Coordinates of C-alpha atoms in Angstrom, one line a residue:
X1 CA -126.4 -91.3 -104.0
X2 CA -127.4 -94.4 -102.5
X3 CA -125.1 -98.0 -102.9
X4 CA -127.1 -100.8 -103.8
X5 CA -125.5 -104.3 -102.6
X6 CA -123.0 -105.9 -105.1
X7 CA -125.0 -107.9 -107.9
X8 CA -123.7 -111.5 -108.0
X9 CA -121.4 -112.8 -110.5
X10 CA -119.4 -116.0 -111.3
X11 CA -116.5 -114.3 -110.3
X12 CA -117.4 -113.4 -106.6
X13 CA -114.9 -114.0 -103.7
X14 CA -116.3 -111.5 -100.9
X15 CA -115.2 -108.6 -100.4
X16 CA -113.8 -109.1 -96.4
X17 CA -111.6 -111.9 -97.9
X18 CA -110.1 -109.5 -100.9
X19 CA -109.2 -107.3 -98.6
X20 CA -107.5 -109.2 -96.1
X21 CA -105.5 -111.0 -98.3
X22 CA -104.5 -107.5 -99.6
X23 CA -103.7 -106.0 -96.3
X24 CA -101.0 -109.0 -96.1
X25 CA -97.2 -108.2 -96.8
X26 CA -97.0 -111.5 -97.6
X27 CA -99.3 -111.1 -100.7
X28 CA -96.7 -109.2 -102.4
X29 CA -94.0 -109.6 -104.7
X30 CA -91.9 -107.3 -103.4
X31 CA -91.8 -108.7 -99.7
X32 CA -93.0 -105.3 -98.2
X33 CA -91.7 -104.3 -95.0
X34 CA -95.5 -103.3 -94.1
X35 CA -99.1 -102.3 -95.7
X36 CA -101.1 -99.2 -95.3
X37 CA -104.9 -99.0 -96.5
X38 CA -107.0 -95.9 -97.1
X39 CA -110.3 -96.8 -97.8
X40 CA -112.9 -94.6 -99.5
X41 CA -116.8 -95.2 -100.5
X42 CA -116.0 -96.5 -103.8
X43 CA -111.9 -98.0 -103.2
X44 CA -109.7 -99.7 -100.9
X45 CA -105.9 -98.5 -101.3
X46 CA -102.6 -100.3 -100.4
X47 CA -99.6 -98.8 -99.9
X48 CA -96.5 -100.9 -99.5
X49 CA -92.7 -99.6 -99.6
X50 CA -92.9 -98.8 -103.2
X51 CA -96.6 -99.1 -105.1
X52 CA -99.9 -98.5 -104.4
X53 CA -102.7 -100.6 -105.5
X54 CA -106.4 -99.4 -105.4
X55 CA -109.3 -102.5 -105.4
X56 CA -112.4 -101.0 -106.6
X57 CA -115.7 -102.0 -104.4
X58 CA -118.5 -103.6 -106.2
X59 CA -121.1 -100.5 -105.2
X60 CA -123.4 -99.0 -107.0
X61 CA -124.5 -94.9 -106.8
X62 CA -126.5 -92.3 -109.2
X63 CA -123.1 -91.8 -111.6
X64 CA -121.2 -95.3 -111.3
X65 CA -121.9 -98.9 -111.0
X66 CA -119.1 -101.2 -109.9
X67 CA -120.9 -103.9 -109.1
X68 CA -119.6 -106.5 -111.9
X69 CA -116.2 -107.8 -112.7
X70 CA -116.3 -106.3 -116.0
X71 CA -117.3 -103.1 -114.4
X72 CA -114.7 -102.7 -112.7
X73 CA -111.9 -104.4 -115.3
X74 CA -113.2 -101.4 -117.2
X75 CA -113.0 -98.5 -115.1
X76 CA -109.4 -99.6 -113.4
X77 CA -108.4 -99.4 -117.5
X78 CA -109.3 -95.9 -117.6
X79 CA -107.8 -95.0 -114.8
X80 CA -104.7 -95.7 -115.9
X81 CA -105.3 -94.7 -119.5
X82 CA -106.6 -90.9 -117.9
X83 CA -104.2 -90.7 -115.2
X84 CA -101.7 -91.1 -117.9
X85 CA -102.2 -88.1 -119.4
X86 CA -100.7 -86.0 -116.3
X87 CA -99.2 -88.4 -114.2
X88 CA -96.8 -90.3 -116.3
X89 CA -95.2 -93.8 -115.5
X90 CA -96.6 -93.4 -112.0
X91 CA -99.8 -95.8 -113.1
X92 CA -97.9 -98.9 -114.1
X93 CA -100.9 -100.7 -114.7
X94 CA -103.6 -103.6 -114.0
X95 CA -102.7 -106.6 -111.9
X96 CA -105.4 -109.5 -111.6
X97 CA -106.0 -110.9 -108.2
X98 CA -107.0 -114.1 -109.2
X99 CA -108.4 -117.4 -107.0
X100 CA -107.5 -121.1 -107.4
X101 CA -109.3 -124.0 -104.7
X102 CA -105.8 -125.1 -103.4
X103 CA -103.9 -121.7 -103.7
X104 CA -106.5 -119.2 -103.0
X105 CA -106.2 -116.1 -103.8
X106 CA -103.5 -114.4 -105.5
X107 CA -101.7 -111.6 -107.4
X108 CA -101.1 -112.4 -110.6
X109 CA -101.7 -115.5 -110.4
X110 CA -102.7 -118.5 -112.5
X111 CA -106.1 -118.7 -110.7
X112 CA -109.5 -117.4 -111.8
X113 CA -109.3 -113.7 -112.3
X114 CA -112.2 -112.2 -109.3
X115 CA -111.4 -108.7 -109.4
X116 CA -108.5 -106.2 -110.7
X117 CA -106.1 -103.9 -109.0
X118 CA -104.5 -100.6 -110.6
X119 CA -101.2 -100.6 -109.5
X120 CA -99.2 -97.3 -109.1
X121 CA -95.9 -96.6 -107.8
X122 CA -96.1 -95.0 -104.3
X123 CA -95.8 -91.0 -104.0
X124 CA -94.2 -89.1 -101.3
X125 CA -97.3 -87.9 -98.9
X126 CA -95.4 -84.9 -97.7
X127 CA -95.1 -83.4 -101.3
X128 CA -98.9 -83.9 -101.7
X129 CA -100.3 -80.0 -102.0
X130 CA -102.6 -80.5 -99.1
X131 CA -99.7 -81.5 -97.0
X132 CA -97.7 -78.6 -97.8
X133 CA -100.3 -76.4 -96.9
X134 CA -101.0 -77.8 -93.7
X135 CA -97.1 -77.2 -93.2
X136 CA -97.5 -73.8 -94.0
X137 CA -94.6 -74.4 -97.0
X138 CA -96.3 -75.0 -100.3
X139 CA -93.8 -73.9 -102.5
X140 CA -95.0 -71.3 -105.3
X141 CA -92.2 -72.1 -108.3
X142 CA -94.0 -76.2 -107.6
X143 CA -97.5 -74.8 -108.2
X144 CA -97.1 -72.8 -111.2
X145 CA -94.8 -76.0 -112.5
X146 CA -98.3 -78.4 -111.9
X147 CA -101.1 -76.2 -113.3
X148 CA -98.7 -75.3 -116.7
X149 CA -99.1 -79.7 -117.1
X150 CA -102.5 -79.7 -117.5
X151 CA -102.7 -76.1 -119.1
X152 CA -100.9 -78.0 -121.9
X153 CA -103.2 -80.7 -121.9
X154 CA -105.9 -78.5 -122.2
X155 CA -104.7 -76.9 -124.6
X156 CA -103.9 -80.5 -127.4
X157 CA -107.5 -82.1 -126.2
X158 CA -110.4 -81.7 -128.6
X159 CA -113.0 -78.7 -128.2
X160 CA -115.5 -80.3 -126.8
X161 CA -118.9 -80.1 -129.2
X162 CA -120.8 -77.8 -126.4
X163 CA -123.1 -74.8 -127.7
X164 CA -123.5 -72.0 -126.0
X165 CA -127.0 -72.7 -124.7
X166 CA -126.5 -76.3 -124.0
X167 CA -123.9 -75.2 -121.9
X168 CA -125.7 -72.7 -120.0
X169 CA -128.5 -75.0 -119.5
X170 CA -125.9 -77.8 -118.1
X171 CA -125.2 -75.3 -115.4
X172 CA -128.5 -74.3 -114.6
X173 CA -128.9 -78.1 -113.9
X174 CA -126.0 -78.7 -112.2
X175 CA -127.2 -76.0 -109.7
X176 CA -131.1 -76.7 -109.4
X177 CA -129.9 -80.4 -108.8
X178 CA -127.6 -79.2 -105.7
X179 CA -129.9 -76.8 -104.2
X180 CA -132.4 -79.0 -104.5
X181 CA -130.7 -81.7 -102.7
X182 CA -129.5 -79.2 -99.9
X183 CA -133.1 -78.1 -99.1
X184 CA -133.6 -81.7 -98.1
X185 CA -135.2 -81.6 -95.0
X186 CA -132.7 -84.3 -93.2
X187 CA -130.0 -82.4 -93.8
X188 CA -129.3 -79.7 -90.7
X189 CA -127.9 -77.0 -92.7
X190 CA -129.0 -73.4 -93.0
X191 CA -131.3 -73.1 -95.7
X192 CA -131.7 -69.5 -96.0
X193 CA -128.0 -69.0 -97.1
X194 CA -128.4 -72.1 -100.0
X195 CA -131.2 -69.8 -100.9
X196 CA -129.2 -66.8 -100.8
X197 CA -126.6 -68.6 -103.0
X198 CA -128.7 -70.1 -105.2
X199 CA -130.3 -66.9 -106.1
X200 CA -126.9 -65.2 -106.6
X201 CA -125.5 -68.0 -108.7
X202 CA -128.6 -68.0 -110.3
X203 CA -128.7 -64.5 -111.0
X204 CA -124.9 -64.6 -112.8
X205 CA -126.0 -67.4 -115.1
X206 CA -129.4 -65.5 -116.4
X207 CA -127.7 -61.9 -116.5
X208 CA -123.7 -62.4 -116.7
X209 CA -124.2 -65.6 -119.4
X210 CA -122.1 -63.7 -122.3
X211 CA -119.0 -64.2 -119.5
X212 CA -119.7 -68.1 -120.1
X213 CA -120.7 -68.0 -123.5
X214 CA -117.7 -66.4 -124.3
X215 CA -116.2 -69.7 -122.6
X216 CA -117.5 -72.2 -125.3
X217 CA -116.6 -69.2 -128.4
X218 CA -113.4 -69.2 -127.4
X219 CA -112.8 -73.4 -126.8
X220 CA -112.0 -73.4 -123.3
X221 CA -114.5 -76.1 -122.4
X222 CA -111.8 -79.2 -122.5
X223 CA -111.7 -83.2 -121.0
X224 CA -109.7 -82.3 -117.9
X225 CA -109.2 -84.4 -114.6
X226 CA -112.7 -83.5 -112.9
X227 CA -111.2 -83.5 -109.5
X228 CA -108.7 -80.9 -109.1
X229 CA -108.4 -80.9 -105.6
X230 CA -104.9 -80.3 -103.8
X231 CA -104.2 -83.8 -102.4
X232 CA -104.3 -85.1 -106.2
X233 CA -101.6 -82.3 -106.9
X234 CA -97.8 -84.2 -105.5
X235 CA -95.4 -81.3 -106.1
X236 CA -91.8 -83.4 -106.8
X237 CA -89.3 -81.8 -109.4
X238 CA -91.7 -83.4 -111.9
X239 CA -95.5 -82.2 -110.8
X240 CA -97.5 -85.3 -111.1
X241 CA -101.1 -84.5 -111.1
X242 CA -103.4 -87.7 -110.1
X243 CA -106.5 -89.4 -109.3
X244 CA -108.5 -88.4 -112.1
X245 CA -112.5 -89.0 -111.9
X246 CA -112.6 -92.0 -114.7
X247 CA -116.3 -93.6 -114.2
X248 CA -118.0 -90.9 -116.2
X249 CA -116.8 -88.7 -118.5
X250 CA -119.7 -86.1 -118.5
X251 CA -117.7 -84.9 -115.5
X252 CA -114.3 -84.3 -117.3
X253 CA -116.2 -81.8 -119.4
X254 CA -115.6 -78.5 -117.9
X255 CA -114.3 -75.1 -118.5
X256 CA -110.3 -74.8 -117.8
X257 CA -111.0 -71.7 -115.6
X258 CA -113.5 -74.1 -113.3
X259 CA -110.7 -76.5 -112.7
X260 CA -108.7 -74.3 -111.6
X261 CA -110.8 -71.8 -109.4
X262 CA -112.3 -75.3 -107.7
X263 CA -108.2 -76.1 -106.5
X264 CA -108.3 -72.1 -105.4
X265 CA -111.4 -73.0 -103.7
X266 CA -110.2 -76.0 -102.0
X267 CA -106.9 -74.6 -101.1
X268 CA -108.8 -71.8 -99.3
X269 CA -110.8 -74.0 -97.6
X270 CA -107.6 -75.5 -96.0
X271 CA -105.9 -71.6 -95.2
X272 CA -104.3 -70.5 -98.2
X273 CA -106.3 -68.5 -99.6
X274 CA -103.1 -67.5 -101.7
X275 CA -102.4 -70.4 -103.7
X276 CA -105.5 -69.8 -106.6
X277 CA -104.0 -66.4 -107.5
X278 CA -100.9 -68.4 -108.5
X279 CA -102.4 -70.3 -109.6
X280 CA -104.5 -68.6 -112.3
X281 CA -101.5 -66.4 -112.7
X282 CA -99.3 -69.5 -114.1
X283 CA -102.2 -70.8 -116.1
X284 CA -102.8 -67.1 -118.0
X285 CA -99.0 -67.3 -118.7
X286 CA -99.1 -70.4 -119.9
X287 CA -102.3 -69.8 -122.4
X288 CA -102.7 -66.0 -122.6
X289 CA -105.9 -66.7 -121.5
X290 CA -106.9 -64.4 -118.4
X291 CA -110.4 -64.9 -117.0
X292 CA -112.3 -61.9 -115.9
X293 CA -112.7 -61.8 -111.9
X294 CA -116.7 -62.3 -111.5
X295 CA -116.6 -65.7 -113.8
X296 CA -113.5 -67.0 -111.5
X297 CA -115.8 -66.5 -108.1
X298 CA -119.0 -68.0 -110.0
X299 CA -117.1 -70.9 -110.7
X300 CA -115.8 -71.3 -106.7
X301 CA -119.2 -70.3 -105.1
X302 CA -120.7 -72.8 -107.6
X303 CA -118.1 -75.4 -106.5
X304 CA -118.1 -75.2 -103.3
X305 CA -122.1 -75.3 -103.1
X306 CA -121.3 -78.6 -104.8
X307 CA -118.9 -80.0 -102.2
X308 CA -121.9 -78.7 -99.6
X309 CA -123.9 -81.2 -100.9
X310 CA -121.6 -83.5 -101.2
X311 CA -120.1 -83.6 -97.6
X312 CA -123.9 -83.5 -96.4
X313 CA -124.4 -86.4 -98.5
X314 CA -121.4 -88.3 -96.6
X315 CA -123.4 -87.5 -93.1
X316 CA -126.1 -89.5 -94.2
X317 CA -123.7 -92.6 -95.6
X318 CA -124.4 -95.5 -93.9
X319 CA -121.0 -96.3 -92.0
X320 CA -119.1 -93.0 -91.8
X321 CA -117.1 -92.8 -89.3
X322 CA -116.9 -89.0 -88.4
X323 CA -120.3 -87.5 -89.1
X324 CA -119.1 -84.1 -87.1
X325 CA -116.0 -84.1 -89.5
X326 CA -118.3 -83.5 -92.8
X327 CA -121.1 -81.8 -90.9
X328 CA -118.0 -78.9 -90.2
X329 CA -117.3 -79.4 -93.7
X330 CA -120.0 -79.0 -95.2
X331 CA -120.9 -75.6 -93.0
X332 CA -116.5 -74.5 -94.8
X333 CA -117.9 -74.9 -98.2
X334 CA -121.2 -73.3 -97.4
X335 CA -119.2 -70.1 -95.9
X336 CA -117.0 -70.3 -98.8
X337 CA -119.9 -70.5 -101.9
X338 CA -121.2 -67.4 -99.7
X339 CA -117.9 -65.7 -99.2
X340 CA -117.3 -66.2 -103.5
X341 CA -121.1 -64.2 -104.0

């Protein structure tokens, strides 16, 4: 997952210049009091009193490419358009930041459009899930109010055309790929317990498969969010439920029960271990739909072998700041895909 510099367009205005104009109160309509940015490896956020907006970088890795104007006009659209789904009037929509020789750069201006924003309206960081937990006070009744929003979505979208064997053999993938990648040799982590997992996981898939082929009889393989961690989970009076992966759809495709047991998993990486149970619980209430045990740890071992590779991947990045901080990470998610065998 290597970026590749930003092809060149006719729209370019760098990058550095975007987002200093952005980190401006002065840029805004709204005459902000301040601005706050988060930046990520594919997005710069802005926070001001009331809305966020998120600039997409022009990077390129294995499952995205960002790197044109058009690109990205396209996946801020389907943010919104996805994010929708569970998160309401939050996204408000696209704003242009556009460029004219004697104005410069703009939002919303009359310039040329160089690059788009998806504008949101600013949630409450303490009500975030992974907040709460850090607080020790998540509050149950707010969990079991989120997962019943997208057990209802689930529950409207389309089966997804998946047989039985073709789903089988997209997990099989999914987990040679990430082993494979851990048993890189520039990675320092333990190799004998990826082997250990993989074999395990392995194992489930080749003798326990009727548990997942019973998955795709019974529709449960839906478009859901893709990244169901707890800091996209903001537990107001009305759950909103954000931050949706958008750039590939592929990823969306999953069973209902691995959604939910990768929050559990996450939410036990951060000490509560007690929050999946709920949970599941809500979601079986809300569908009738109650998973057997073994397929609910399959799915968080195979998860949190994923993240492995993942936060791994971020120690090798080019630029990251902390490599300790994802090194510790990635040796969490490791325990926990062992812990879930």
């Amino acid at each position: 997952m290597t970026a590749v510099p930003s092809s060149h367009d006719a729209h370019s205005v760098a990058l550095d210049e975007k987002v200093a104009f952005l980190r401006a109160p002065t840029s805004y309509p709204t005459g902000p009091s301040g601005v706050e940015t988060i930046e990520t490896h594919m997005a710069w956020v802005f926070l001001t009193d009331r809305h966020a907006y998120k600039l997409k970088k022009p990077v390129a890795y294995d499952e995205l490419d960002f790197t044109t104007l058009n690109r990205r006009h396209w996946a801020c659209a389907e943010e919104v358009r996805l994010n929708r789904r569970l998160a309401g009037d939050v996204y408000q929509g696209l704003v242009p930041l556009t460029a004219d020789p004697q104005e410069g750069l703009a939002l919303g201006g009359d310039g040329e459009i160089v690059d788009w924003l998806v504008q949101m309206r600013r949630l409450p960081a303490n009500r975030m899930l992974d907040a709460l937990i850090a607080q020790d006070d998540w509050p149950a009744d707010g969990v079991r109010a989120a997962v019943h929003k997208p057990a209802a979505l689930y529950a409207e979208a389309p089966l997804v055309p998946f047989t039985p064997a073709e789903y089988l053999q997209r997990l099989h993938r999914g987990l040679n790929t990430t082993a494979q990648a851990l048993a890189a040799s520039s990675y320092a982590i333990p190799r004998d317990r990826v082997r250990e997992v993989y074999t395990h996981l392995d194992d489930f898939l080749r003798r326990q498969s009727d548990l997942l082929e019973a998955r795709v009889h019974g529709g449960h393989i839906a478009e859901g969010h893709g990244d169901l961690r707890p800091e996209h989970l903001c537990l107001l009076e009305e759950p909103v439920i954000f931050d949706c992966i958008e750039f590939d759809r592929s990823l969306r495709l999953l069973d209902v029960v691995d959604e939910l047991s990768f929050l559990s998993m996450e939410c036990e990486r951060l000490g509560a271990p007690d929050v999946g149970p709920v949970a599941l619980e809500a979601y079986t209430e809300a569908t009738g739909d109650a998973p057997p045990d073994p397929l609910v740890h399959f799915y968080q071992s195979y998860r949190a072998l994923q993240r492995a590779q993942i936060a791994v991947r971020h120690t090798r990045r080019p630029g990251t700041p902390d490599e300790t901080k994802w090194s510790n990470r990635a040796a969490a998610y490791l325990y926990l895909a062992t812990h879930h065998t």
